[in-house]
Amino acid sequence: MTGPTSTQPTTTDLYPTRGASEVATPRVDPVVWSAPGAPGPIRRPDLQSFERDGFLAIPELIGPDEIGVYQAELNRLVTDPAIKADERSIVEPKSQDVRSVFQVHRISEVFAKLVRDERVVGRARQILGSDVYVHQSRINVKPGFGASGFYWHSDFETWHAEDGLPNMRTVSVSIALTENYDTNGGLMIMPGSHRTFLGCAGETPRDNYKKSLQMQDAGTPSDEALTKFADRHGIRLFTGSAGSATWFDCNAMHGSGDNITPYPRSNVFIVFNSVENAAVEPFAAPVRRPEFIGARDFTPVK
């Protein structure tokens, strides 16, 4: 069933990007949108840490007795020929192995239940201060021996430019489904980088998603800008056992390296957006991305 769709007009562009030059804009949106003391599963000191750094690591979001269910479902999805042939699956250009499967909360009831789990959606509501819907979900698969990484980027830059999210009222959680070592292509974030929006240079090609989901090009910061960000903020690498999770702000500068170890690194990635921040038309792209990448169904998660 199709839920509500946006009737908002295109709003003022607070975060210009994809123009003639790279432009840094100070963030004007809150990081934590809920009122101080609002109830939720995140303790106040951790919420303050998230506000300061733009991320929050949780050593055990999913217990050891549960993780096997999600690992089995991951394996089922990436080995199913029908799933691999689906447009929602992205494959490695060289090996043709599955790299990502999008909209997993629609494909899989196992991951749909995870999205509705209060340990997950409850934290999203607390950070964003409202009901939330799933803007995007996917499993990222990094098998060993050469799976490619994800270059440095701000998710909000893409979601604003190509999906039409007006404000920074979106949060992501990456839940480890395998051990995340410091050697197998783990998530890296620049702490505090979420306070500055880096508008990238260059126009957005039509149907850019077909290329960018395999190798990012449009919306990529310059080496000079990344060096300044890294010098100012530093880089934090996230490791953890299967079941650990990292919550991070939509504008945090992040990326991950290639995995050349024998050990796979797989995660489920869920993006929650406030129902009060529903997508409008893209701010810097000729057309919207497909529904499975940037949702236009704003039905709250219940």
XYZ file of C-alpha atoms in Angstrom, residues 168-281:
114
model
C 19.470 17.907 7.949
C 16.867 15.940 9.884
C 17.992 12.481 8.885
C 20.040 9.865 10.731
C 21.639 6.589 9.699
C 22.513 3.435 11.560
C 25.027 0.871 10.345
C 24.646 -2.462 12.134
C 27.489 -4.948 11.800
C 26.453 -8.392 10.588
C 30.044 -9.662 10.567
C 33.086 -8.698 12.613
C 34.297 -5.214 11.685
C 38.076 -5.283 12.064
C 40.429 -2.356 11.625
C 41.708 -4.069 8.476
C 38.630 -5.144 6.479
C 37.282 -1.848 5.190
C 35.590 -0.419 8.277
C 33.583 2.797 8.511
C 35.586 5.999 9.016
C 34.049 9.292 10.171
C 35.526 12.757 10.714
C 34.203 13.797 14.171
C 32.533 17.212 14.120
C 32.460 17.415 10.331
C 28.645 17.360 10.463
C 28.721 21.034 11.508
C 29.802 22.188 8.033
C 28.045 21.415 4.760
C 30.481 21.008 1.890
C 28.753 21.845 -1.375
C 30.568 20.040 -4.171
C 31.487 21.356 -7.606
C 30.081 20.030 -10.882
C 26.683 19.272 -12.324
C 24.747 16.071 -11.674
C 24.506 13.807 -14.726
C 21.081 12.415 -15.567
C 20.556 9.008 -13.911
C 23.755 9.567 -11.956
C 22.779 6.842 -9.495
C 23.550 4.121 -12.045
C 27.235 5.026 -11.805
C 27.493 6.539 -8.327
C 26.283 3.423 -6.504
C 29.282 1.559 -7.880
C 31.807 4.406 -7.843
C 31.051 7.894 -6.537
C 31.930 10.817 -8.839
C 29.404 13.671 -8.678
C 29.132 14.921 -5.116
C 32.726 13.986 -4.253
C 34.735 16.523 -2.227
C 38.073 17.743 -3.512
C 41.344 16.431 -2.085
C 42.089 19.912 -0.745
C 38.780 20.144 1.112
C 39.115 16.626 2.522
C 42.621 17.397 3.754
C 41.366 20.512 5.562
C 38.490 18.556 7.098
C 40.810 15.751 8.240
C 43.341 18.214 9.690
C 40.556 19.997 11.586
C 38.489 17.033 12.751
C 40.661 13.933 12.605
C 39.417 10.510 11.508
C 37.747 7.854 13.669
C 37.691 4.214 12.551
C 34.843 2.028 13.813
C 35.367 -1.608 14.670
C 33.177 -4.056 16.542
C 31.643 -7.477 16.754
C 28.605 -8.596 14.806
C 25.627 -6.876 16.398
C 27.434 -3.628 17.170
C 26.101 -0.440 15.608
C 27.145 3.065 14.666
C 24.599 5.865 14.492
C 25.730 8.871 12.512
C 24.381 12.222 11.392
C 23.394 12.640 7.759
C 26.058 15.324 7.171
C 29.003 13.525 8.777
C 31.911 13.170 6.356
C 32.575 9.449 6.122
C 33.886 6.668 3.912
C 35.436 3.216 3.990
C 38.404 1.534 2.375
C 38.707 -1.547 0.198
C 38.636 -4.960 1.833
C 41.672 -6.941 0.716
C 41.616 -9.265 3.731
C 40.102 -12.765 3.669
C 37.434 -11.623 6.142
C 34.099 -10.295 4.851
C 32.579 -7.124 6.282
C 28.828 -6.886 5.905
C 26.406 -4.401 7.459
C 22.753 -3.459 7.284
C 22.323 0.257 6.759
C 19.057 2.028 7.616
C 18.328 5.710 6.990
C 15.545 7.321 8.982
C 14.140 10.702 7.966
C 11.704 12.853 9.929
C 8.150 12.842 8.595
C 8.426 16.639 8.956
C 11.325 16.692 6.465
C 9.676 14.867 3.568
C 11.449 15.013 0.228
C 10.590 17.683 -2.312
C 12.048 17.969 -5.812
